[in-house]
């Protein structure tokens, strides 16, 4: 259905053929074991046991796979998907390149688990410079990177990786498959947290890996079956139900981000503004060619932790919370989680509230927060 518009694709993604008397999206199937054919055993039906087999999960995988343009396997969380991918692909003696400015638990996993296993880990800033990729097994990038929102040219990096015999994986969490399609840009793998804008309601954890390589998908599936890092049926169903509105949600979130970026850019009491959709942003030249739409996430600095707290306290429509991509506008001061950002650095995730309301609220809250110390 790739010739159809984003809204249409989201509404129809992964749904079974219409059948009279059946719901549009079948409800969650809750099962650990299923009835087996007494003679054929597991060969007699698609479902034998819930860890490898669940029809609700398969429908969600069909949907996300359609949107990413590959085959998909969903995981219990983004972290389960990323660590599963790393452990599926990497062996002792391999080298992996990871973003120096990406989601910090991935960096911690690399240092705490991959390095002691004998994997060589090289951290590279999202914007580079990238070292020679000779001898590298896997390059994982986040673009836009969380939380700094730098961007890398995926097609160019895919060429470099493939010339050196390396695999390229792209964390598509912030962009979502509507924001960019890394597999079309030449990446071998997409990995993402579906907890964020993909599902967008702040009510579930989800991750996925997508690829056009049957071999890689097979290896990831074996890993997932062996470790059991699967989402439950209800979460898978909620995620699929939420996908239908992704185009609408992202449209409003992105419009809100554009308006808030314009507001913040004009304020002397806000520094370090980053939003890849702003023509003045260093990420804009690559983002505007490679991305299909801009994310609803911005980052900036309010000077110190107290001023961030005063800002959030004064706002009526902006709440303190981690994560991003949900319906509600949230602000997260990243340093409070141990992220290596400055004390006043915040990531602001735009919800779907009315743009004018948000802009007025944020302007008033900044005024109330007072000047930078
Ligand atoms: C870019 C990125 N990748 C992966 C993850 C991990 O996802 P999850 O929280 O669903 O495990 C996150 C979470 O914030 C993220 O921002």
PDB file of C-alpha atoms in Angstrom, residues 1 4-13 247:
ATOM      1  CA  UNK A   1       0.000   0.000   0.000  1.00  0.00           C
ATOM      2  CA  UNK A   4      -1.234   5.562  -0.461  1.00  0.00           C
ATOM      3  CA  UNK A   5      -0.919   8.541   1.881  1.00  0.00           C
ATOM      4  CA  UNK A   6       0.413   8.229   5.431  1.00  0.00           C
ATOM      5  CA  UNK A   7      -2.997   8.590   7.071  1.00  0.00           C
ATOM      6  CA  UNK A   8      -4.492   5.848   4.923  1.00  0.00           C
ATOM      7  CA  UNK A   9      -1.537   3.541   5.484  1.00  0.00           C
ATOM      8  CA  UNK A  10      -1.712   4.036   9.256  1.00  0.00           C
ATOM      9  CA  UNK A  11      -5.455   3.356   9.420  1.00  0.00           C
ATOM     10  CA  UNK A  12      -5.194   0.136   7.401  1.00  0.00           C
ATOM     11  CA  UNK A  13      -1.759  -1.156   8.432  1.00  0.00           C
ATOM     12  CA  UNK A 247      -0.380  10.440  11.073  1.00  0.00           C
TER      13      UNK A 247
END
